[in-house]
Tab-separated table of C-alpha atoms in Angstrom:
chain	number	residue	atom	x	y	z
G	1	MET	CA	38.845	9.494	11.365
G	2	THR	CA	38.303	8.972	7.616
G	3	GLU	CA	41.839	7.626	7.235
G	4	VAL	CA	41.102	4.992	9.877
G	5	TRP	CA	37.968	3.782	8.112
G	6	THR	CA	39.350	3.802	4.568
G	7	ARG	CA	42.029	1.286	5.482
G	8	TRP	CA	39.276	-1.338	5.697
G	9	GLU	CA	38.341	-0.910	2.024
G	10	GLY	CA	38.661	-4.254	0.226
G	11	GLN	CA	38.074	-6.309	3.391
G	12	LEU	CA	35.352	-9.001	3.460
G	13	VAL	CA	32.873	-8.954	6.346
G	14	ASN	CA	32.166	-12.487	7.591
G	15	GLY	CA	33.225	-13.823	4.183
G	16	VAL	CA	30.037	-12.424	2.566
G	17	PHE	CA	29.951	-8.612	2.323
G	18	PRO	CA	32.882	-6.829	0.625
G	19	LEU	CA	33.779	-3.367	1.884
G	20	ARG	CA	33.959	-1.493	-1.391
G	21	ARG	CA	34.163	2.305	-1.630
G	22	PHE	CA	34.055	4.250	1.650
G	23	LEU	CA	31.101	6.678	1.577
G	24	ARG	CA	30.973	8.517	4.903
G	25	GLY	CA	31.835	8.060	8.535
G	26	SER	CA	32.032	9.507	12.030
G	27	GLU	CA	33.893	8.646	15.184
G	28	HIS	CA	31.564	5.711	15.910
G	29	SER	CA	30.363	4.517	12.493
G	30	ALA	CA	31.260	4.151	8.810
G	31	VAL	CA	29.289	3.350	5.650
G	32	PHE	CA	30.699	1.434	2.656
G	33	LEU	CA	29.250	0.264	-0.640
G	34	THR	CA	28.783	-3.486	-0.700
G	35	ASP	CA	27.057	-6.315	-2.574
G	36	HIS	CA	23.979	-8.219	-1.520
G	37	GLN	CA	22.405	-11.236	-3.171
G	38	GLY	CA	19.493	-10.167	-5.350
G	39	HIS	CA	20.520	-6.495	-5.419
G	40	GLY	CA	23.547	-6.611	-7.687
G	41	PRO	CA	26.969	-5.008	-7.185
G	42	ASP	CA	27.060	-1.687	-5.345
G	43	ALA	CA	23.276	-1.766	-4.848
G	44	ALA	CA	23.526	-1.958	-1.056
G	45	VAL	CA	25.540	-0.356	1.724
G	46	ILE	CA	26.976	-1.786	4.904
G	47	LYS	CA	27.224	0.300	8.059
G	48	LEU	CA	29.770	-0.578	10.735
G	49	ILE	CA	29.326	0.771	14.262
G	50	THR	CA	31.188	0.463	17.525
G	51	ALA	CA	28.957	-0.256	20.505
G	52	PRO	CA	29.616	-1.314	24.091
G	53	GLU	CA	29.051	-5.020	24.610
G	54	ALA	CA	26.261	-4.255	27.079
G	55	LEU	CA	24.300	-2.513	24.300
G	56	ALA	CA	25.244	-4.730	21.347
G	57	GLY	CA	22.484	-7.309	21.846
G	58	ARG	CA	19.837	-4.634	22.192
G	59	GLN	CA	21.026	-2.846	19.029
G	60	LEU	CA	20.857	-6.068	17.006
G	61	ALA	CA	17.322	-6.648	18.299
G	62	TYR	CA	16.337	-3.159	17.109
G	63	TRP	CA	17.701	-3.866	13.627
G	64	LYS	CA	15.914	-7.205	13.402
G	65	THR	CA	12.637	-5.513	14.325
G	66	ALA	CA	13.206	-2.871	11.645
G	67	ALA	CA	14.145	-5.526	9.058
G	68	ALA	CA	10.732	-7.153	9.516
G	69	LEU	CA	8.902	-3.922	8.613
G	70	SER	CA	7.597	-3.270	5.110
G	71	HIS	CA	6.671	0.235	3.975
G	72	PRO	CA	7.452	2.006	0.684
G	73	HIS	CA	8.955	4.994	2.497
G	74	LEU	CA	11.202	3.112	4.924
G	75	THR	CA	14.632	1.956	3.772
G	76	ARG	CA	14.831	-1.842	3.741
G	77	LEU	CA	17.305	-3.508	6.103
G	78	LEU	CA	18.746	-6.629	4.458
G	79	ASP	CA	21.012	-8.196	7.088
G	80	CYS	CA	22.767	-7.489	10.370
G	81	GLY	CA	25.189	-9.133	12.778
G	82	ARG	CA	28.610	-8.987	14.397
G	83	CYS	CA	32.014	-8.953	12.720
G	84	GLN	CA	35.701	-8.449	13.408
G	85	LEU	CA	38.178	-6.429	11.328
G	86	GLY	CA	41.727	-6.754	12.505
G	87	GLU	CA	41.589	-6.614	16.271
G	88	ARG	CA	38.400	-4.548	16.442
G	89	GLN	CA	34.839	-5.785	17.007
G	90	PHE	CA	31.927	-4.160	15.150
G	91	LEU	CA	28.207	-4.478	14.641
G	92	PHE	CA	27.088	-4.257	11.019
G	93	VAL	CA	23.820	-3.658	9.194
G	94	VAL	CA	23.258	-4.030	5.436
G	95	MET	CA	20.593	-1.861	3.786
G	96	GLU	CA	19.413	-0.444	0.470
G	97	TYR	CA	21.765	2.036	-1.155
G	98	ALA	CA	20.468	5.614	-1.185
G	99	GLN	CA	21.598	7.516	-4.252
G	100	GLU	CA	21.022	10.865	-2.516
G	101	THR	CA	20.179	12.398	0.863
G	102	LEU	CA	18.531	15.675	1.822
G	103	ALA	CA	21.748	16.619	3.620
G	104	GLU	CA	23.603	16.492	0.279
G	105	ILE	CA	21.056	18.751	-1.447
G	106	LEU	CA	20.751	21.514	1.148
G	107	PRO	CA	24.320	22.915	0.880
G	108	GLN	CA	23.514	23.693	-2.770
G	109	ARG	CA	19.988	25.129	-2.422
G	110	PRO	CA	16.863	25.051	-0.211
G	111	LEU	CA	13.770	23.151	-1.239
G	112	THR	CA	10.912	25.020	-2.886
G	113	ALA	CA	7.493	24.990	-1.225
G	114	GLN	CA	6.318	22.357	-3.710
G	115	GLU	CA	9.378	20.174	-3.069
G	116	ALA	CA	8.957	20.565	0.690
G	117	ARG	CA	5.358	19.383	0.428
G	118	ALA	CA	6.476	16.423	-1.703
G	119	MET	CA	8.970	15.563	1.041
G	120	LEU	CA	6.414	15.895	3.834
G	121	LEU	CA	3.771	13.536	2.446
G	122	PRO	CA	5.832	10.308	2.283
G	123	THR	CA	7.653	11.235	5.503
G	124	LEU	CA	4.348	11.550	7.358
G	125	GLY	CA	3.165	8.258	5.876
G	126	ALA	CA	6.243	6.467	7.231
G	127	LEU	CA	5.962	8.111	10.666
G	128	GLU	CA	2.265	7.288	10.953
G	129	PHE	CA	3.073	3.654	10.077
G	130	LEU	CA	5.765	3.476	12.777
G	131	HIS	CA	3.791	5.257	15.474
G	132	ARG	CA	0.812	2.908	15.015
G	133	GLN	CA	3.161	0.069	15.969
G	134	ASN	CA	4.564	1.908	18.996
G	135	LEU	CA	7.872	2.533	17.199
G	136	VAL	CA	9.762	5.742	16.476
G	137	GLN	CA	12.237	6.709	13.767
G	138	GLY	CA	14.426	8.088	16.528
G	139	HIS	CA	16.847	10.262	14.533
G	140	LEU	CA	15.011	12.258	11.873
G	141	THR	CA	17.584	14.587	10.298
G	142	PRO	CA	18.350	15.670	6.705
G	143	ALA	CA	21.024	12.954	6.566
G	144	ASN	CA	18.345	10.324	7.220
G	145	VAL	CA	15.889	11.548	4.562
G	146	LEU	CA	17.015	9.399	1.636
G	147	VAL	CA	16.264	8.838	-2.027
G	148	VAL	CA	16.328	5.141	-2.981
G	149	ASN	CA	15.589	4.372	-6.638
G	150	ASP	CA	13.547	7.587	-7.099
G	151	ARG	CA	11.641	6.820	-3.877
G	152	LEU	CA	11.876	9.029	-0.793
G	153	THR	CA	12.527	6.962	2.321
G	154	LEU	CA	13.488	7.424	5.954
G	155	ALA	CA	16.486	5.588	7.381
G	156	SER	CA	15.407	2.454	9.246
G	157	ASP	CA	18.577	1.639	11.163
G	158	THR	CA	17.643	4.201	13.862
G	159	ILE	CA	14.154	2.762	14.547
G	160	ARG	CA	13.502	2.088	18.236
G	161	PRO	CA	10.538	1.127	20.435
G	162	ALA	CA	8.691	4.125	21.841
G	163	GLY	CA	9.533	4.638	25.510
G	164	GLU	CA	13.177	3.598	25.131
G	165	PRO	CA	15.522	5.812	27.178
G	166	ARG	CA	17.425	8.215	24.951
G	167	ALA	CA	20.699	7.315	26.648
G	168	VAL	CA	20.600	3.925	24.878
G	169	SER	CA	21.227	5.559	21.483
G	170	ALA	CA	24.768	4.965	20.246
G	171	GLU	CA	25.100	8.506	18.808
G	172	SER	CA	23.954	11.865	20.088
G	173	GLN	CA	21.153	13.478	18.155
G	174	SER	CA	21.036	17.060	16.925
G	175	GLY	CA	17.795	18.961	17.324
G	176	ASP	CA	16.621	16.992	20.345
G	177	PRO	CA	13.223	18.117	21.728
G	178	PRO	CA	13.083	20.031	25.043
G	179	GLU	CA	11.986	16.908	26.928
G	180	ALA	CA	15.016	14.903	25.750
G	181	LYS	CA	17.036	15.425	28.915
G	182	HIS	CA	14.491	13.740	31.153
G	183	GLY	CA	12.209	11.815	28.836
G	184	ALA	CA	12.184	8.803	26.556
G	185	LEU	CA	11.878	8.351	22.805
G	186	SER	CA	8.340	9.109	21.625
G	187	GLY	CA	6.273	9.888	18.582
G	188	ALA	CA	6.114	13.520	19.766
G	189	GLY	CA	9.926	13.583	19.612
G	190	ASP	CA	9.775	12.447	15.969
G	191	ILE	CA	7.341	15.293	15.238
G	192	TRP	CA	9.741	17.829	16.827
G	193	ALA	CA	12.607	16.446	14.707
G	194	LEU	CA	10.377	16.680	11.628
G	195	GLY	CA	9.765	20.372	12.375
G	196	ILE	CA	13.520	21.009	12.685
G	197	THR	CA	14.212	19.108	9.442
G	198	PHE	CA	11.407	20.933	7.625
G	199	VAL	CA	12.854	24.331	8.582
G	200	GLN	CA	16.324	23.198	7.483
G	201	ALA	CA	14.892	22.041	4.155
G	202	ILE	CA	13.386	25.443	3.294
G	203	THR	CA	15.972	27.776	4.925
G	204	GLN	CA	19.224	25.715	4.836
G	205	ARG	CA	19.661	26.332	8.568
G	206	GLU	CA	18.151	25.229	11.868
G	207	PRO	CA	15.294	27.301	13.312
G	208	LEU	CA	16.045	30.011	15.865
G	209	PHE	CA	14.446	30.022	19.316
G	210	HIS	CA	14.060	32.863	21.802
G	211	GLU	CA	13.395	31.890	25.415
G	212	GLY	CA	12.247	28.474	24.281
G	213	ARG	CA	9.850	29.807	21.623
G	214	LEU	CA	10.249	29.612	17.859
G	215	GLU	CA	11.510	32.826	16.270
G	216	LEU	CA	9.175	33.257	13.297
G	217	ARG	CA	11.329	35.985	11.752
G	218	SER	CA	13.847	33.313	10.841
G	219	LEU	CA	11.323	31.771	8.401
G	220	PRO	CA	10.992	32.940	4.767
G	221	ALA	CA	8.521	35.802	4.367
G	222	ASP	CA	6.797	34.095	1.429
G	223	LEU	CA	6.324	30.776	3.247
G	224	PRO	CA	2.707	29.531	2.793
G	225	PRO	CA	0.617	30.071	5.961
G	226	ALA	CA	-0.171	26.350	6.147
G	227	PHE	CA	3.558	25.581	6.415
G	228	VAL	CA	4.035	28.221	9.128
G	229	LYS	CA	1.213	26.634	11.122
G	230	ILE	CA	2.697	23.156	10.722
G	231	ILE	CA	6.146	24.306	11.856
G	232	LYS	CA	4.748	26.134	14.897
G	233	ARG	CA	2.729	23.082	15.940
G	234	CYS	CA	5.646	20.666	15.438
G	235	LEU	CA	8.021	22.860	17.464
G	236	SER	CA	5.704	23.347	20.423
G	237	ALA	CA	7.641	23.064	23.678
G	238	ASP	CA	4.860	20.908	25.151
G	239	PRO	CA	4.958	17.385	23.633
G	240	ALA	CA	1.209	16.962	24.242
G	241	SER	CA	0.506	20.020	22.075
G	242	ARG	CA	2.288	18.646	19.026
G	243	PRO	CA	0.125	17.123	16.296
G	244	THR	CA	0.297	13.484	15.285
G	245	ALA	CA	1.479	12.433	11.829
G	246	ALA	CA	-2.160	11.840	10.865
G	247	ASP	CA	-3.063	15.366	12.078
G	248	LEU	CA	-0.313	16.837	9.904
G	249	GLU	CA	-1.573	14.949	6.853
G	250	THR	CA	-5.007	16.448	7.480
G	251	MET	CA	-3.514	19.939	7.857
G	252	LEU	CA	-1.649	19.547	4.559
G	253	ALA	CA	-4.973	18.724	2.919
G	254	GLY	CA	-6.354	22.054	4.175
G	255	ARG	CA	-8.638	20.611	6.873
G	256	SER	CA	-8.582	21.085	10.633
G	257	PRO	CA	-7.395	18.003	12.539
G	258	ALA	CA	-9.915	16.325	14.808
G	259	SER	CA	-7.965	17.474	17.880
G	260	GLU	CA	-8.644	21.119	16.949
G	261	ARG	CA	-12.370	20.854	16.231
G	262	PRO	CA	-14.384	22.436	19.074
G	263	ALA	CA	-16.764	20.110	20.863
G	264	GLN	CA	-20.445	21.045	20.693
G	265	PRO	CA	-21.770	22.098	24.144
G	266	VAL	CA	-24.296	19.721	25.679
G	267	THR	CA	-27.222	21.608	27.207
G	268	ALA	CA	-30.139	20.423	29.356
G	269	GLU	CA	-32.505	21.295	26.515
G	270	ALA	CA	-30.534	19.121	24.105
G	271	VAL	CA	-30.598	16.174	26.526
G	272	ALA	CA	-34.390	16.546	27.040
G	273	ALA	CA	-35.009	16.792	23.295
G	274	ALA	CA	-32.932	13.692	22.658
G	275	SER	CA	-34.867	11.754	25.317
G	276	VAL	CA	-38.245	12.754	23.840
G	277	ALA	CA	-37.072	11.845	20.340
G	278	ALA	CA	-35.865	8.438	21.496
G	279	ALA	CA	-39.147	7.695	23.317
G	280	THR	CA	-41.177	8.774	20.287
G	281	GLU	CA	-39.079	6.588	18.000
G	282	ARG	CA	-39.582	3.531	20.263
G	283	HIS	CA	-43.390	4.096	20.352
G	284	VAL	CA	-43.650	4.465	16.576
G	285	ALA	CA	-41.588	1.339	16.051
G	286	HIS	CA	-43.827	-0.637	18.433
G	287	VAL	CA	-47.027	0.501	16.662
G	288	ASP	CA	-45.510	-0.244	13.277
G	289	ARG	CA	-44.522	-3.786	14.336
G	290	SER	CA	-48.066	-4.428	15.626
G	291	ARG	CA	-49.652	-3.225	12.393
G	292	ARG	CA	-47.293	-5.283	10.274
G	293	HIS	CA	-48.065	-8.375	12.336
G	294	ARG	CA	-51.860	-7.944	11.934
G	295	SER	CA	-51.660	-7.260	8.208
G	296	ALA	CA	-49.179	-10.026	7.482
G	297	VAL	CA	-51.629	-12.951	7.853
G	298	PRO	CA	-53.927	-12.203	4.847
G	299	LEU	CA	-50.888	-11.215	2.808
G	300	ILE	CA	-49.186	-14.545	3.446
G	301	LEU	CA	-52.367	-16.480	2.547
G	302	ALA	CA	-52.718	-14.566	-0.716
G	303	LEU	CA	-49.073	-15.208	-1.550
G	304	VAL	CA	-49.444	-18.960	-0.952
G	305	ILE	CA	-52.481	-19.096	-3.282
G	306	VAL	CA	-50.584	-17.222	-6.021
G	307	LEU	CA	-47.555	-19.514	-5.743
G	308	LEU	CA	-49.721	-22.655	-5.912
G	309	GLY	CA	-51.463	-21.325	-9.008
G	310	ALA	CA	-48.160	-20.426	-10.671
G	311	TRP	CA	-46.732	-23.875	-9.921
G	312	ALA	CA	-49.807	-25.643	-11.402
G	313	GLY	CA	-49.756	-23.470	-14.543
G	314	LEU	CA	-46.021	-23.984	-15.059
G	315	ARG	CA	-46.394	-27.747	-14.720
G	316	LEU	CA	-49.219	-27.828	-17.280
G	317	LEU	CA	-47.255	-25.633	-19.702
G	318	ARG	CA	-44.161	-27.831	-19.391
G	319	LEU	CA	-46.215	-30.957	-20.243
G	320	ARG	CA	-47.700	-29.328	-23.345
G	321	ALA	CA	-44.425	-27.812	-24.596
G	322	SER	CA	-42.199	-30.899	-24.160
G	323	PRO	CA	-41.374	-32.412	-27.626
G	324	PRO	CA	-41.613	-36.181	-28.156
G	325	ALA	CA	-38.537	-38.088	-27.115
G	326	MET	CA	-36.243	-38.901	-30.046
G	327	ILE	CA	-36.060	-42.638	-30.651
G	328	GLY	CA	-32.613	-44.068	-30.124
G	329	SER	CA	-31.140	-40.949	-28.482
G	330	ALA	CA	-29.567	-41.313	-25.069
G	331	SER	CA	-30.487	-38.740	-22.491
G	332	ARG	CA	-27.548	-36.492	-21.511
G	333	PRO	CA	-27.168	-34.844	-18.128
G	334	ALA	CA	-27.324	-31.085	-18.269
G	335	SER	CA	-23.982	-29.402	-18.710
G	336	ARG	CA	-22.854	-27.214	-15.857
G	337	GLU	CA	-21.318	-24.745	-18.303
G	338	PRO	CA	-23.412	-21.614	-18.930
G	339	ALA	CA	-25.662	-22.002	-21.966
G	340	ALA	CA	-24.919	-19.902	-25.030
G	341	PRO	CA	-27.701	-17.434	-25.866
G	342	ALA	CA	-30.166	-18.876	-28.384
G	343	ALA	CA	-30.190	-17.301	-31.848
G	344	VAL	CA	-33.399	-15.399	-32.623
G	345	SER	CA	-34.805	-15.989	-36.127
G	346	GLU	CA	-37.627	-13.954	-37.584
G	347	ASN	CA	-40.262	-15.477	-39.927
G	348	PRO	CA	-40.261	-13.917	-43.406
G	349	PRO	CA	-43.351	-11.824	-44.270
G	350	GLY	CA	-46.371	-14.006	-45.028
G	351	ALA	CA	-44.853	-17.179	-43.638
G	352	ALA	CA	-46.925	-19.189	-41.159
G	353	ALA	CA	-45.433	-19.859	-37.735
G	354	ALA	CA	-44.398	-23.450	-37.146
G	355	ILE	CA	-46.789	-25.259	-34.860
G	356	VAL	CA	-45.524	-28.031	-32.563
G	357	PRO	CA	-48.269	-30.658	-32.175
G	358	SER	CA	-49.220	-31.438	-28.606
G	359	PRO	CA	-48.058	-34.900	-27.585
G	360	THR	CA	-50.567	-37.557	-26.682
G	361	ALA	CA	-50.632	-39.236	-23.332
G	362	ALA	CA	-48.773	-42.203	-24.826
G	363	ASP	CA	-45.962	-39.922	-26.024
G	364	VAL	CA	-45.392	-38.332	-22.659
G	365	LYS	CA	-42.831	-40.299	-20.698
G	366	PRO	CA	-41.338	-39.493	-17.308
G	367	ALA	CA	-37.960	-37.805	-17.827
G	368	PRO	CA	-35.075	-37.360	-15.419
G	369	ALA	CA	-35.037	-34.049	-13.593
G	370	ALA	CA	-31.880	-32.978	-15.433
G	371	SER	CA	-33.020	-33.898	-18.964
G	372	THR	CA	-33.755	-30.328	-20.020
G	373	SER	CA	-32.035	-29.525	-23.320
G	374	VAL	CA	-29.068	-27.158	-22.972
G	375	ALA	CA	-26.625	-25.720	-25.453
G	376	ALA	CA	-23.206	-27.311	-25.739
G	377	PRO	CA	-20.546	-25.798	-23.470
G	378	VAL	CA	-18.509	-22.925	-24.896
G	379	THR	CA	-14.917	-24.010	-25.502
G	380	PRO	CA	-11.907	-21.742	-24.892
G	381	GLN	CA	-11.339	-21.607	-28.673
G	382	GLN	CA	-14.899	-20.377	-29.284
G	383	LEU	CA	-14.566	-17.869	-26.488
G	384	SER	CA	-11.337	-16.434	-27.885
G	385	THR	CA	-12.857	-15.994	-31.317
G	386	THR	CA	-16.184	-14.511	-30.219
G	387	SER	CA	-14.888	-12.254	-27.418
G	388	PRO	CA	-13.239	-8.930	-28.293
G	389	VAL	CA	-9.453	-9.050	-28.008
G	390	SER	CA	-9.618	-6.176	-25.538
G	391	SER	CA	-11.672	-8.324	-23.121
G	392	PRO	CA	-9.896	-11.668	-22.680
G	393	SER	CA	-11.315	-14.342	-20.419
G	394	VAL	CA	-9.496	-13.482	-17.202
G	395	VAL	CA	-10.061	-15.945	-14.374
G	396	ARG	CA	-8.161	-13.912	-11.791
G	397	GLU	CA	-7.191	-10.245	-11.979
G	398	GLU	CA	-4.601	-9.025	-9.455
G	399	ILE	CA	-4.573	-5.266	-8.762
G	400	PRO	CA	-1.489	-3.943	-6.903
G	401	ASN	CA	-2.249	-2.682	-3.404
G	402	VAL	CA	-0.618	0.755	-3.178
G	403	PRO	CA	-0.460	2.445	0.246
G	404	ARG	CA	-2.014	5.888	0.443
G	405	SER	CA	1.352	7.461	1.302
G	406	ALA	CA	2.804	6.071	-1.940
G	407	ARG	CA	-0.203	7.198	-4.021
G	408	ASP	CA	0.200	10.718	-2.673
G	409	THR	CA	3.626	10.969	-4.348
G	410	ILE	CA	2.154	10.413	-7.843
G	411	ARG	CA	1.894	13.375	-10.185
G	412	GLY	CA	-0.587	12.587	-12.961
G	413	HIS	CA	-0.545	8.925	-14.058
G	414	ILE	CA	2.107	6.209	-14.046
G	415	LYS	CA	1.637	3.525	-16.704
G	416	VAL	CA	3.383	0.143	-16.739
G	417	LEU	CA	3.031	-2.369	-19.607
G	418	ILE	CA	4.002	-6.020	-19.094
G	419	ARG	CA	3.775	-8.760	-21.733
G	420	VAL	CA	3.023	-12.108	-20.062
G	421	SER	CA	3.323	-15.622	-21.457
G	422	VAL	CA	0.457	-17.880	-20.364
G	423	ASP	CA	0.741	-21.674	-20.272
G	424	SER	CA	-2.000	-24.160	-21.180
G	425	ALA	CA	-3.272	-24.160	-17.577
G	426	GLY	CA	-3.877	-20.393	-17.733
G	427	ALA	CA	-1.034	-19.424	-15.387
G	428	VAL	CA	1.578	-16.762	-16.116
G	429	ALA	CA	4.818	-18.552	-17.018
G	430	ASP	CA	6.998	-15.585	-17.960
G	431	GLN	CA	6.866	-11.814	-18.331
G	432	THR	CA	8.646	-9.100	-20.295
G	433	ILE	CA	8.612	-5.406	-19.404
G	434	GLU	CA	7.319	-3.378	-22.346
G	435	LEU	CA	7.030	-0.019	-20.559
G	436	ALA	CA	8.718	0.390	-17.170
G	437	GLY	CA	7.435	3.865	-16.329
G	438	PRO	CA	9.368	6.426	-14.271
G	439	SER	CA	9.348	4.582	-10.927
G	440	LYS	CA	11.038	1.304	-10.046
G	441	TYR	CA	8.777	1.006	-6.997
G	442	PHE	CA	5.559	0.968	-9.037
G	443	LEU	CA	7.210	-1.267	-11.649
G	444	ARG	CA	7.931	-3.813	-8.913
G	445	LEU	CA	4.324	-3.700	-7.685
G	446	ALA	CA	3.028	-4.238	-11.233
G	447	SER	CA	5.462	-7.097	-11.902
G	448	GLU	CA	4.498	-8.899	-8.686
G	449	ALA	CA	0.800	-8.497	-9.507
G	450	ALA	CA	1.263	-9.715	-13.105
G	451	ASP	CA	2.627	-13.070	-11.881
G	452	LYS	CA	-0.681	-13.734	-10.099
G	453	TRP	CA	-3.027	-13.267	-13.077
G	454	LYS	CA	-4.939	-16.343	-14.309
G	455	PHE	CA	-6.565	-16.921	-17.695
G	456	VAL	CA	-8.962	-19.499	-19.169
G	457	PRO	CA	-7.039	-22.767	-19.725
G	458	ALA	CA	-6.353	-23.949	-23.295
G	459	ASP	CA	-6.841	-27.494	-24.569
G	460	ASN	CA	-3.371	-27.621	-26.122
G	461	ASP	CA	0.172	-26.977	-24.991
G	462	SER	CA	0.668	-23.796	-26.997
G	463	THR	CA	1.770	-20.660	-25.142
G	464	ARG	CA	-0.402	-17.560	-25.356
G	465	HIS	CA	0.543	-13.942	-24.768
G	466	TRP	CA	-1.336	-11.081	-23.165
G	467	LEU	CA	-0.371	-7.457	-22.604
G	468	LEU	CA	-1.171	-6.257	-19.076
G	469	GLN	CA	-1.493	-2.522	-18.503
G	470	PHE	CA	-1.323	-1.080	-14.989
G	471	ASP	CA	-2.293	2.560	-14.394
G	472	PHE	CA	-1.333	4.171	-11.070
G	473	SER	CA	-2.751	7.506	-9.931
G	474	ARG	CA	-3.654	9.259	-6.703
G	475	ALA	CA	-7.263	8.147	-7.181
G	476	GLY	CA	-6.321	4.454	-7.292
G	477	THR	CA	-4.950	1.674	-9.484
G	478	THR	CA	-6.505	0.000	-12.525
G	479	ALA	CA	-5.402	-2.889	-14.702
G	480	SER	CA	-6.494	-4.416	-18.017
G	481	ALA	CA	-5.416	-7.182	-20.380
G	482	THR	CA	-5.374	-7.092	-24.177
G	483	ALA	CA	-4.029	-9.357	-26.891
G	484	PRO	CA	-0.739	-7.902	-28.207
G	485	LYS	CA	-0.628	-6.993	-31.876
G	486	SER	CA	2.556	-8.944	-32.441
């Protein structure tokens, strides 16, 4: 069949997508390298499939649903449609190019326990995301566990709505769960396929079953007990007994999932004790409200007297402390900018404190309510000279939102440094990557966040520069801005 597919190399699909190098194929489908706007040459692949006309519309609808999804561990679908090559009609889907698949690694070696765990975490994050939206991955096999730009992803072109009959799938699936013959696609089916794939990843072969039950002797003797438990639960013959993706994440963390925690028995004594406690609590609350009500009246009266006295004293003090109005000076409204802190000067030893004479009644004139003297507003230039360079005046700080499933893949810390050019309005006009870090995914998150930072505007048209540092770790994400040295 390869010879049939390779003859299409060099063809142009719908005048947009070139069929470059043939990558892989089967009787019903073929994958070629292609180009896609914004991804550069050979940064995407195009998959051609043959499908009966009765199923073509439904398949395109599935792809459009998957293309609207956004998750760091799902491969992005970029385009889809119909095309014709020669006399043959095809459906096509364009997606991110995966540099490697689990199926390509396993013929060379099995995964270590640490690598298997690193595979499980993002896989479970993607499955949990899909299952919450009543979707399934639908064909979880080593060939569909992909590495895209150092990021583990699951293939998205097989995503289907949960409940869809399995007969609708264009290709048969290996490792189907026991209920596949009579049931529909479900999240429990994805969990079964995950169990099969997990065993393949650590043994390089599919698990063995005896009379419908998993043969544990086929698993490595040194396999961690937690992994054995996960595999047994995933490959339970009863779909209702299989854990959810969230349960498996909890099991990986060494905790029992909520579905396994025994419920506390409810006894008659416990019910009676709860009733007595509730009645006692209501009685105490009623007594407390009554006491508070009776004691509140004298307290309120005392508070009113104190406030009136404070108001009278403050008014008298303000009259005595107000300096005479300066002749010829126009009264200025108070600035809305925050006042700078007043400098504190100490009198030298032996010096007498300055005494402000109290104004006479003739000197006291009514003043507008906003005539209180305030310091001049702090300008951006003053702020930049008095503030430390490590603490610039940031109006808006954008921290990348990293999903938990993506954070769980981090080992240690990932640091990204971006130099941004800021215009006179305080907006980021341009950026330069100073330190990209090991992951293109986290670099993209940092770059998108950097564009949204805002700084204090300048009163001239000169461009300023700041160095933004983003630190990603399992605990969370932090960001800071400093003035670059050069």
